mmCIF file of C-alpha atoms in Angstrom:
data_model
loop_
_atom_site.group_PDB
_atom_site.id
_atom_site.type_symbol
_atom_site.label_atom_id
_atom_site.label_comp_id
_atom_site.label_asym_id
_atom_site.label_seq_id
_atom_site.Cartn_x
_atom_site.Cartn_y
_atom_site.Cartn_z
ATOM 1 C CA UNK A 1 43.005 4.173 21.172
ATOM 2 C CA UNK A 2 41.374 4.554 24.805
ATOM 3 C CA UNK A 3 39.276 7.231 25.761
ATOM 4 C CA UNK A 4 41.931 9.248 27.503
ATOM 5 C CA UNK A 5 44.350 9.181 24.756
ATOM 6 C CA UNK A 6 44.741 11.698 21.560
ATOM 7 C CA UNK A 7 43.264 9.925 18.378
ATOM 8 C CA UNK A 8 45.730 9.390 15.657
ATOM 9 C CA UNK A 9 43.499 9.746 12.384
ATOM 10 C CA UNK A 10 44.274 7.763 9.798
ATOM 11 C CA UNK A 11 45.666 8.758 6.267
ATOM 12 C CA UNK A 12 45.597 6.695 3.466
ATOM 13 C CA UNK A 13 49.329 7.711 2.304
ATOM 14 C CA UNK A 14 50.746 5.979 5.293
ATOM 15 C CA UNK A 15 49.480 2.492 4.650
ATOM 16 C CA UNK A 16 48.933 0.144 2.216
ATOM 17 C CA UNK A 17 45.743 -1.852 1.205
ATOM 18 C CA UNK A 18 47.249 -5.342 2.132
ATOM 19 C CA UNK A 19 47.963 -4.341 5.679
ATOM 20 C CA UNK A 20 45.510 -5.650 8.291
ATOM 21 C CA UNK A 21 44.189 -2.942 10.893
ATOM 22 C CA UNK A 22 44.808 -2.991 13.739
ATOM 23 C CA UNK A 23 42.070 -0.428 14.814
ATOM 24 C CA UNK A 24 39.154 1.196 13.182
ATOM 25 C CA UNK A 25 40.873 4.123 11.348
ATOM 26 C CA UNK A 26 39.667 7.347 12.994
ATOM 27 C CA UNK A 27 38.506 10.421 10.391
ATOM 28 C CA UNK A 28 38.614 13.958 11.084
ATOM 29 C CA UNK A 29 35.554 15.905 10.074
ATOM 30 C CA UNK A 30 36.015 19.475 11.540
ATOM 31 C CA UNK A 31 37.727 20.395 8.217
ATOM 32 C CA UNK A 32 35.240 19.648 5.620
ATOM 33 C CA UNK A 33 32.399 20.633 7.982
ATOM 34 C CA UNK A 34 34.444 24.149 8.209
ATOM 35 C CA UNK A 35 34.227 24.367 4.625
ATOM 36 C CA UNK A 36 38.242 24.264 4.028
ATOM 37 C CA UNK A 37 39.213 24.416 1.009
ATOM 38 C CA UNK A 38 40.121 20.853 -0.113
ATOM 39 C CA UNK A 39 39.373 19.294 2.691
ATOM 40 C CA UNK A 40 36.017 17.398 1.090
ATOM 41 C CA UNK A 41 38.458 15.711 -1.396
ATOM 42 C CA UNK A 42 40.795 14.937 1.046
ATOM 43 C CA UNK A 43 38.400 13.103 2.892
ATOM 44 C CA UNK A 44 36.568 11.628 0.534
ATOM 45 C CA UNK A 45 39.740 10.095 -0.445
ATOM 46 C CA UNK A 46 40.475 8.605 3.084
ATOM 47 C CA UNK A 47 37.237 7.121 3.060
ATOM 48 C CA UNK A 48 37.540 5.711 -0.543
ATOM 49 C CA UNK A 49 40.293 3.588 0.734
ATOM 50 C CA UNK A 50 38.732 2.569 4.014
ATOM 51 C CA UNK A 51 35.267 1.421 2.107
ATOM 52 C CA UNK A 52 37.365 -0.278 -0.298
ATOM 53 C CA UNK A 53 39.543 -2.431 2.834
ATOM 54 C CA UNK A 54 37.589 -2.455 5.720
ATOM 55 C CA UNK A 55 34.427 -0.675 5.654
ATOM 56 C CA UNK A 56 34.204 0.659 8.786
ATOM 57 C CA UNK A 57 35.746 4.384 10.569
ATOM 58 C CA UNK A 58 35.296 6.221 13.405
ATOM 59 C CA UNK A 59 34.711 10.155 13.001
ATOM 60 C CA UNK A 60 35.187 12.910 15.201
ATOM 61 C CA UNK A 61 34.140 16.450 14.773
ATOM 62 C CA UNK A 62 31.403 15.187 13.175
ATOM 63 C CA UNK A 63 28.945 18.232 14.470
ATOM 64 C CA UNK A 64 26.636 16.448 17.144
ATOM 65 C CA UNK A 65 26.472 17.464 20.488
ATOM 66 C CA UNK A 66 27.116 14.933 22.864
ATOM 67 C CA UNK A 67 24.340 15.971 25.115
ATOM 68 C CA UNK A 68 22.326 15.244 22.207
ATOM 69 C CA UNK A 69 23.728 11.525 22.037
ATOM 70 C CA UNK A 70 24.095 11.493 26.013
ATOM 71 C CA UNK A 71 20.462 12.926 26.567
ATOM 72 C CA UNK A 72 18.962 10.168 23.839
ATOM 73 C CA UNK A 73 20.714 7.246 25.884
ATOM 74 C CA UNK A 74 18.840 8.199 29.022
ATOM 75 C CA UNK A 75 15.507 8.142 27.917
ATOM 76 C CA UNK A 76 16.611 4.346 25.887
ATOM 77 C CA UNK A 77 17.048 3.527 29.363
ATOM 78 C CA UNK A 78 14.014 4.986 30.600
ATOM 79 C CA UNK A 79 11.850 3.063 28.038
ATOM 80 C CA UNK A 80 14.103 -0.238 28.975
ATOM 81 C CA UNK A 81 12.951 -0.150 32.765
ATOM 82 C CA UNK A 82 9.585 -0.840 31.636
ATOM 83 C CA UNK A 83 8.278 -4.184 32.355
ATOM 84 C CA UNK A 84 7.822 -6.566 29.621
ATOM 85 C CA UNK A 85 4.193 -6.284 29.731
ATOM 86 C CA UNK A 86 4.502 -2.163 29.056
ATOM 87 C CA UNK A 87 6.579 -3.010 26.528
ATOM 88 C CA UNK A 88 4.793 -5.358 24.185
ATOM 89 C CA UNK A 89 2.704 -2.178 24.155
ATOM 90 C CA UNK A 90 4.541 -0.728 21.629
ATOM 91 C CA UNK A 91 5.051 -4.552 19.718
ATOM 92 C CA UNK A 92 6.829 -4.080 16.283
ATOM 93 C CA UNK A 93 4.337 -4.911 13.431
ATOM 94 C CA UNK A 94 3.845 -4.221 9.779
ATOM 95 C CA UNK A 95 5.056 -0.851 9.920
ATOM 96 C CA UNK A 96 8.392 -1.933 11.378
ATOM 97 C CA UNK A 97 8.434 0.195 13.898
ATOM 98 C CA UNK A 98 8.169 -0.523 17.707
ATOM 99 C CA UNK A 99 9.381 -2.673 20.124
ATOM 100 C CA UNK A 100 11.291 -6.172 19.120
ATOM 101 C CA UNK A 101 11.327 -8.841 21.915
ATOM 102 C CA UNK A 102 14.340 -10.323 23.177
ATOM 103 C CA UNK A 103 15.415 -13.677 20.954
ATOM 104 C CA UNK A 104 13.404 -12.401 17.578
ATOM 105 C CA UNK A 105 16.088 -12.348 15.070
ATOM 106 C CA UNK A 106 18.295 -14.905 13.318
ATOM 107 C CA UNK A 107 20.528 -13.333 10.602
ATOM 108 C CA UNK A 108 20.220 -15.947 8.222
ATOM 109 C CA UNK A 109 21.589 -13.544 5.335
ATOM 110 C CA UNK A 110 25.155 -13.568 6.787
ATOM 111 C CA UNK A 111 27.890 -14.909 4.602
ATOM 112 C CA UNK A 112 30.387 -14.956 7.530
ATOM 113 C CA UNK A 113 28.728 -17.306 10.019
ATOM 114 C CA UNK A 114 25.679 -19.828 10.225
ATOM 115 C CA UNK A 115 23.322 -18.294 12.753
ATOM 116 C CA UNK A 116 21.318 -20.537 14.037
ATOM 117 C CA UNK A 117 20.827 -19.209 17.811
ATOM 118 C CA UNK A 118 17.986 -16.046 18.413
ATOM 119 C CA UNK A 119 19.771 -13.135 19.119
ATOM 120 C CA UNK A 120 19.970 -11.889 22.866
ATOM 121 C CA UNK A 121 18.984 -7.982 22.489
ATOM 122 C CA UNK A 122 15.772 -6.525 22.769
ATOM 123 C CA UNK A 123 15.131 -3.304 20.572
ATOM 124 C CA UNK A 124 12.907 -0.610 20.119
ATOM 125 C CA UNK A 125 12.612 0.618 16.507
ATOM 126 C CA UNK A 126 11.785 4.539 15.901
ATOM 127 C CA UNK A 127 11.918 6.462 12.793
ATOM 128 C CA UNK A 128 12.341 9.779 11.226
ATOM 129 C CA UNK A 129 9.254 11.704 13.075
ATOM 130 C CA UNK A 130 7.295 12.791 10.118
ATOM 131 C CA UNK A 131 3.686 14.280 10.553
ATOM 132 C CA UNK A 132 1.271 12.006 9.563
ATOM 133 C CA UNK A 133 0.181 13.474 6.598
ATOM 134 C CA UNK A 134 3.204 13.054 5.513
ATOM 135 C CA UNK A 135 2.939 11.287 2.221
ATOM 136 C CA UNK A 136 5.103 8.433 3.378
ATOM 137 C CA UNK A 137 3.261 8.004 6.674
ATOM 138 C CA UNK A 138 -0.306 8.149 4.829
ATOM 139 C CA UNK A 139 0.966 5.750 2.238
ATOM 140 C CA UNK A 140 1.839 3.401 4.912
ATOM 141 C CA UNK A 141 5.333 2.764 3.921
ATOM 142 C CA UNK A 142 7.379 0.870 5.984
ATOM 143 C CA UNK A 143 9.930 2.385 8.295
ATOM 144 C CA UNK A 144 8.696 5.871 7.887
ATOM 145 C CA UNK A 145 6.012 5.970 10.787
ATOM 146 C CA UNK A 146 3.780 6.489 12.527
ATOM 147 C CA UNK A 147 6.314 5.757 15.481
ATOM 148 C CA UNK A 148 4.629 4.796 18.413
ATOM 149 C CA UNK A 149 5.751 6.551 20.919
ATOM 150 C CA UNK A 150 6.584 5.117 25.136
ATOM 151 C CA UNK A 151 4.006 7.152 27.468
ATOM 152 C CA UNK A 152 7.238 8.204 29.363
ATOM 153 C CA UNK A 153 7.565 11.893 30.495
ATOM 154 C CA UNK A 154 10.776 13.949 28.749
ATOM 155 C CA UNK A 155 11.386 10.333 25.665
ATOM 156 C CA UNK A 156 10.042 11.932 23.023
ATOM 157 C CA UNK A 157 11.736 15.049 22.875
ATOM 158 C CA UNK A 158 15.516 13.943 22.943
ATOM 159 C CA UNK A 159 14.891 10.891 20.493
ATOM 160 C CA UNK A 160 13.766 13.119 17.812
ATOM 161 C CA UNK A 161 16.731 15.711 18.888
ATOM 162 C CA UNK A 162 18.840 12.899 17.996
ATOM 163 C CA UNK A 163 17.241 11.696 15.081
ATOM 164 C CA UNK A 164 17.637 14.826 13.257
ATOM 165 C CA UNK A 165 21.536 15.450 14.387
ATOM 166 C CA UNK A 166 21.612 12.176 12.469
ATOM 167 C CA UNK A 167 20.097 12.960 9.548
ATOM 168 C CA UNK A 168 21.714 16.443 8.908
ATOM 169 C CA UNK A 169 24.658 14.372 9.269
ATOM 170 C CA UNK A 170 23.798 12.098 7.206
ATOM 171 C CA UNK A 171 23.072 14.539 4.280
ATOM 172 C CA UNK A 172 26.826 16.020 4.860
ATOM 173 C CA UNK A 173 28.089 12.788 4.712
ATOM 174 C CA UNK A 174 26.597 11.833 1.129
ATOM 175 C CA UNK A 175 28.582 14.064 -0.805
ATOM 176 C CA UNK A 176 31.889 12.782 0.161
ATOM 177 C CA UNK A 177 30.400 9.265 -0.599
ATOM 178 C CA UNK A 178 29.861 10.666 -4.336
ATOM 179 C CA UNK A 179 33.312 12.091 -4.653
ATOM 180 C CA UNK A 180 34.852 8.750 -3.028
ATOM 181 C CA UNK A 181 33.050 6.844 -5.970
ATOM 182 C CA UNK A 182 34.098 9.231 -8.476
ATOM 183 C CA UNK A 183 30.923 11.184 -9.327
ATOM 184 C CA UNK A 184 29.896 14.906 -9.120
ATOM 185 C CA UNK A 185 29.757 15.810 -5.299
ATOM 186 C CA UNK A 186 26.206 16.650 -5.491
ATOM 187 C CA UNK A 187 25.322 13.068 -7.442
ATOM 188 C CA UNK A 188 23.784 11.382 -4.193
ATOM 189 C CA UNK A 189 21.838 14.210 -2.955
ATOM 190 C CA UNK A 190 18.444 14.254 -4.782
ATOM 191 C CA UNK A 191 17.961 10.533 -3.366
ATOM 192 C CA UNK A 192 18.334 11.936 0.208
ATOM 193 C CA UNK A 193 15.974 14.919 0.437
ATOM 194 C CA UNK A 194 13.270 12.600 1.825
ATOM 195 C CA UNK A 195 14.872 9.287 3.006
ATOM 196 C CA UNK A 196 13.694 6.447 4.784
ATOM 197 C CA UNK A 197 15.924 6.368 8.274
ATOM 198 C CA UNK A 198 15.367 4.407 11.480
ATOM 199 C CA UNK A 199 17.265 3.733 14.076
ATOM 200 C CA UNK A 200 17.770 0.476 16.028
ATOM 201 C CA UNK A 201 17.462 1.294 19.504
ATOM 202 C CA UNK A 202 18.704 -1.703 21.861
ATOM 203 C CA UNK A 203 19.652 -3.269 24.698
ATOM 204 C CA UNK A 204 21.804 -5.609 25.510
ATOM 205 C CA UNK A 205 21.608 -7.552 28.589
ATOM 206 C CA UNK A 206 24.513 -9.006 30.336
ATOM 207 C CA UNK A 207 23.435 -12.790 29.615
ATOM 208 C CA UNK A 208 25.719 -16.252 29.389
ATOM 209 C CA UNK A 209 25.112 -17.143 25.894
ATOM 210 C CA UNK A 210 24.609 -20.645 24.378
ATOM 211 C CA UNK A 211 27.448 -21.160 21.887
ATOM 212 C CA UNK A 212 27.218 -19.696 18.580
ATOM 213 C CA UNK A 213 25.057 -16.978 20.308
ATOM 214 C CA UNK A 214 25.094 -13.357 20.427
ATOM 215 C CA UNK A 215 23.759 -10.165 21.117
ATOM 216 C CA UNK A 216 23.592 -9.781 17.520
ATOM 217 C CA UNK A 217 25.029 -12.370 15.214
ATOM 218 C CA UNK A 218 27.922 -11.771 12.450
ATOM 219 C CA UNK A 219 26.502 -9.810 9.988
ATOM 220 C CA UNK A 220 26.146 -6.658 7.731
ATOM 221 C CA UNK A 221 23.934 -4.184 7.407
ATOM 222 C CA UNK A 222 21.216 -3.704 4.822
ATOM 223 C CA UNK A 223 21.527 0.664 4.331
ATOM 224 C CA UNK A 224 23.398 2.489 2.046
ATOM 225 C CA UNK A 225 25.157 3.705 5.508
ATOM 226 C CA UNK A 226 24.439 3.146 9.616
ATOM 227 C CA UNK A 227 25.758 5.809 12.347
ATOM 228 C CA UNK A 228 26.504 4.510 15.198
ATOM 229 C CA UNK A 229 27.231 6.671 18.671
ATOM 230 C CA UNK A 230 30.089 4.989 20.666
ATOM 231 C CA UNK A 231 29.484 3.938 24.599
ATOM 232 C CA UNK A 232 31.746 2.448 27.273
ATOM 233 C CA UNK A 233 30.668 -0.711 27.371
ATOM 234 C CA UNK A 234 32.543 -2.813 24.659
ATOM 235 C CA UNK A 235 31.282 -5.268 22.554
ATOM 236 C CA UNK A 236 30.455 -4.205 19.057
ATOM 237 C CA UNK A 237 33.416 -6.255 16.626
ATOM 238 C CA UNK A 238 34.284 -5.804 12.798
ATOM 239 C CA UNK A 239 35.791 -8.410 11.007
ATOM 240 C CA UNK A 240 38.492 -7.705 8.799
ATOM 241 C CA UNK A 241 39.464 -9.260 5.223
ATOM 242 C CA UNK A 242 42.414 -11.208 7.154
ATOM 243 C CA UNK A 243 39.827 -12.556 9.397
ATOM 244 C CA UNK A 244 40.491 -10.532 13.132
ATOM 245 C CA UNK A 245 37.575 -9.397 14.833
ATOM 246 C CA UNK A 246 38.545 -5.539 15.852
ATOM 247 C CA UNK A 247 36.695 -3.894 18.700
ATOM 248 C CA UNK A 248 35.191 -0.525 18.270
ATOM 249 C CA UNK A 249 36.784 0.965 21.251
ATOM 250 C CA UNK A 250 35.196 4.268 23.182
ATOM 251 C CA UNK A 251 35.566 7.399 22.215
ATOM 252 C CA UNK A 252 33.040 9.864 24.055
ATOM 253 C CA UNK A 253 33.410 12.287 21.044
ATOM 254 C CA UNK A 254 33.101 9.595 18.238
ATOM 255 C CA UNK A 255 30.750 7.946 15.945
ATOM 256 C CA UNK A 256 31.003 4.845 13.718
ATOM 257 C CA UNK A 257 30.037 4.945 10.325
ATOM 258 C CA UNK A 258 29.757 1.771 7.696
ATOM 259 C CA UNK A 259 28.402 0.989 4.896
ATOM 260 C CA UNK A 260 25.618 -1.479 4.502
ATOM 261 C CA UNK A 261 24.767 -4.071 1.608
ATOM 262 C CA UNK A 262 22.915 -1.263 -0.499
ATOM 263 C CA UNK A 263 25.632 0.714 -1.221
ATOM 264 C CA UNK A 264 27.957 -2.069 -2.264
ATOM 265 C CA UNK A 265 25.092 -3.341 -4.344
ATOM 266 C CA UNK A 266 24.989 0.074 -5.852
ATOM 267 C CA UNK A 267 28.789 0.509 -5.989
ATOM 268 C CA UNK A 268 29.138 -3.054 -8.043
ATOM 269 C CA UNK A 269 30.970 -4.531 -5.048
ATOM 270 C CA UNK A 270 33.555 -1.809 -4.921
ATOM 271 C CA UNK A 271 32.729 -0.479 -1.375
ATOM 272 C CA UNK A 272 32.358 -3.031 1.001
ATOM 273 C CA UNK A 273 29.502 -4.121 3.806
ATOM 274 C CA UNK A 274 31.856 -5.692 6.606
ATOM 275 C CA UNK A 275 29.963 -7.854 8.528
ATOM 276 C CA UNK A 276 29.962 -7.153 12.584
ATOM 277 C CA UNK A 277 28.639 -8.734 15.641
ATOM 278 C CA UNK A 278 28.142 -7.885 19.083
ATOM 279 C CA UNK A 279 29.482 -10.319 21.917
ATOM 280 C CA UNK A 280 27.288 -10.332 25.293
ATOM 281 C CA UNK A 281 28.809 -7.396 27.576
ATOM 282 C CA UNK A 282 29.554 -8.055 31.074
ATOM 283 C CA UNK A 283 26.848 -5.458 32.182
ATOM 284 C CA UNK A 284 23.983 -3.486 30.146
ATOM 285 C CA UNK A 285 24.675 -1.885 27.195
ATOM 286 C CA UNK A 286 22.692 0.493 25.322
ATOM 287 C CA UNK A 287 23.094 1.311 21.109
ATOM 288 C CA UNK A 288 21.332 3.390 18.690
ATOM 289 C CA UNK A 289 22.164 2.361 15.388
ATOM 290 C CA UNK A 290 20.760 4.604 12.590
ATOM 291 C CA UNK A 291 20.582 3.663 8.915
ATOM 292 C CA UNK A 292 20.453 6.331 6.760
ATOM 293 C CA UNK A 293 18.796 4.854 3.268
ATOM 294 C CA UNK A 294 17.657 6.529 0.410
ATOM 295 C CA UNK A 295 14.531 7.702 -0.379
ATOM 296 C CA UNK A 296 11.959 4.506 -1.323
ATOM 297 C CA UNK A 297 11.734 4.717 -4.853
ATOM 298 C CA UNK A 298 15.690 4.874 -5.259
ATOM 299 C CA UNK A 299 17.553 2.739 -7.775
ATOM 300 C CA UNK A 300 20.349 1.512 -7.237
ATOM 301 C CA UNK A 301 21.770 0.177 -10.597
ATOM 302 C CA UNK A 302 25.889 -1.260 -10.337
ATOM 303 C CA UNK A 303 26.160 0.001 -14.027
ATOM 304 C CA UNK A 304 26.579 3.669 -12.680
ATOM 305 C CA UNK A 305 29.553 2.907 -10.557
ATOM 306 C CA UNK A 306 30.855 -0.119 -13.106
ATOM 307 C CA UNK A 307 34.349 0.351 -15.020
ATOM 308 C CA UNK A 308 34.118 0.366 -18.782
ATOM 309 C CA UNK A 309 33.015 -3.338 -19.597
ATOM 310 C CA UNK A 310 33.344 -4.460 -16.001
ATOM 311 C CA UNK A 311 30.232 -7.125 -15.404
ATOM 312 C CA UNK A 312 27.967 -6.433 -13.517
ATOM 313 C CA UNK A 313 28.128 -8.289 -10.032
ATOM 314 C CA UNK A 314 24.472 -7.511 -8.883
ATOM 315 C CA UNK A 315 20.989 -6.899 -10.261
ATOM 316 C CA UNK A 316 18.839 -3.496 -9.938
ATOM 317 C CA UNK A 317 16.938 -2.727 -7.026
ATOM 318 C CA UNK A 318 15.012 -0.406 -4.872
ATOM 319 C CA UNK A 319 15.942 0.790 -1.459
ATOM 320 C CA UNK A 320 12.924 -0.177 -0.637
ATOM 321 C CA UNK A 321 12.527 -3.615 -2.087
ATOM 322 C CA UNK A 322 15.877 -4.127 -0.404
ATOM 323 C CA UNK A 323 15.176 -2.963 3.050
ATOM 324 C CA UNK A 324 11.791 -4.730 2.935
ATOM 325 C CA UNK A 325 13.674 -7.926 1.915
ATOM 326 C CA UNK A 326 16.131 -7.848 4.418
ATOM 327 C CA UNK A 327 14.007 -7.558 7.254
ATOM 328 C CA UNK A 328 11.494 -10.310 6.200
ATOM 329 C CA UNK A 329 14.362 -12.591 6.131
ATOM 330 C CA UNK A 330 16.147 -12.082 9.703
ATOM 331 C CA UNK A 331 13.099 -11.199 11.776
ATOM 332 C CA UNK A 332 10.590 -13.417 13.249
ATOM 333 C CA UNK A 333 7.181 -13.843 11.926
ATOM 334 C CA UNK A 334 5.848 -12.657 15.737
ATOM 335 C CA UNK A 335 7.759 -9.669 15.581
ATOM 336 C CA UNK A 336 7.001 -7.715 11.886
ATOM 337 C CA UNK A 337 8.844 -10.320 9.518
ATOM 338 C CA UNK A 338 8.214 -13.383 7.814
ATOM 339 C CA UNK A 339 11.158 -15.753 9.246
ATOM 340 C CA UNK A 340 9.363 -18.827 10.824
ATOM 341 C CA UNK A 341 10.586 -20.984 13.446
ATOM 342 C CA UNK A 342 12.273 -17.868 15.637
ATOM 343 C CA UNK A 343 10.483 -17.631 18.937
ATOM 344 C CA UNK A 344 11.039 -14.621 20.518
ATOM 345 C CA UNK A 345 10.863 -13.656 24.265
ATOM 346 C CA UNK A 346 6.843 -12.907 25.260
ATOM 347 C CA UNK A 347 5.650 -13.874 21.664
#
């Protein structure tokens, strides 16, 4: 699919779970989100079999505005223009949010590739604006705030636009995730009403890499699922179960969805966390990837999604104790984790 060209989106009935994509399979929202009767099942179906093959779809008619998305991705730029002075301003610390330095991570927790080169993007972290008496905020748990806002005129404003397009999402995309794994549609919903979500906002600079480096090394994601606005510039790749990298190509109207590590955790294994990279672009390019996680204190425990007497493949955890984890493991110790031996950019 190109950007000019009619999507073809994808139905489970006309392919089998051997066959190798070819493309991300495209979904059709407008349906469900119209309230169409049967049209939740139907796509909850759809994306059954994709989480359980490839783990990765494209969605259109998902309900956000592009100027939304387009209006966001100007002021990313905006705050990228700063010099790298103005931006250690904002440095990422033990509230993990802020801004992450060029050549800070190492995803040592992939099971697709040894990483052993810093990764080439530089990133700004912002999450959910909540007020901050908010009980998350005042508790000082991580990811939840207080963000710390660039001092550039018109940023703040179409961030948090965006942010909350991508949580209302996010809460209509839950349901189908219940029905999918076989559950009342409303199961998922009570560990949503106050969720931890950030969003990765980066840049990726149009740099010769050393071999085995990226802009962000194979890997998958930690969330229970990441949304992910499409732009021109190429370079985000999913590897498949036969081994092909597929690119996500552009679609102005489209988002990527996946699911990350905690949800397969919680599934018992069932719904998969594909691992993706990005290759160094040929010229700039921008990405806001939000994760969309449950709310701290959630449990996710295989035995709720385990057959009868299947074992169980994982052990219990938090959302939090997971997300926490993650980072601590991939990020440097100069910029909010604890990985040592990474030295990022203007440490």
């Amino acid at each position: 699919m190109t950007a000019d060209t009619a999507p073809k989106i994808f139905d489970r009935r006309n392919v089998d779970k051997a066959d190798a994509f070819e493309e991300i399979p495209i979904l059709d929202m407008g349906p469900y989100l119209a309230g169409e009767p049967g049209a939740a099942e139907e796509l909850a179906a759809n994306i059954r079999f994709i989480q359980e093959t490839i783990g990765f779809y494209v969605v259109i008619n998902h309900g956000i505005d592009r100027k939304v998305i387009d209006d966001a991705y100007g002021a990313l730029k905006d705050f990228f223009k700063l010099t790298s002075e103005e931006k250690a301003g904002y440095k990422f610390d033990e509230t993990s949010v802020g801004y992450i330095a060029p050549k800070s991570t190492v995803y040592v927790t992939s099971k697709v590739n040894e990483n052993t080169k810093q990764d080439l993007n530089e990133t700004l972290v912002l999450c959910l604006d909540r007020p901050d008496d908010h009980p998350y905020v005042r508790d000082g748990v991580r990811f939840t705030g207080p963000n710390k806002w660039p001092d550039i005129e018109g940023f703040r404003e179409p961030m948090v636009r965006y942010q909350y397009a991508c949580a209302d999402l996010g809460r209509k995309i839950v349901p189908l995730y219940a029905l999918a794994l076989d559950k009342p549609i409303d199961f998922f919903d009570k560990y949503f009403e106050e969720p931890i979500m950030w969003t990765r906002n980066a840049h990726y600079p149009a740099i010769e890499p050393e071999e085995n480096q990226f802009g962000i090394s194979p890997h998958s994601d930690h969330s229970f699922l990441t949304i992910l606005p499409l732009t021109r510039v190429a370079g985000l790749q999913v590897l498949t179960r036969q081994g092909n990298w597929l690119p996500a190509n552009f679609n102005k109207d489209a988002l990527v969805i996946n699911t990350g590590e905690f949800l397969n955790l919680w599934s018992n294994g069932r719904f998969i966390a594909s691992p993706h990279r990005v290759v160094p672009p040929d010229t700039d390019r921008f990405s806001m990837a939000t994760f969309f996680d449950a709310a701290p204190d959630t449990l996710a425990n295989p035995a709720d999604f385990a057959e009868p007497g299947e074992a169980l493949k994982y052990e219990p955890t938090t959302m939090y104790d997971y997300v926490c984890g993650y980072i601590d493991r991939n990020y440097s110790s100069k910029a909010g984790g604890k990985a040592e031996g990474i030295e990022p950019d203007a440490a």
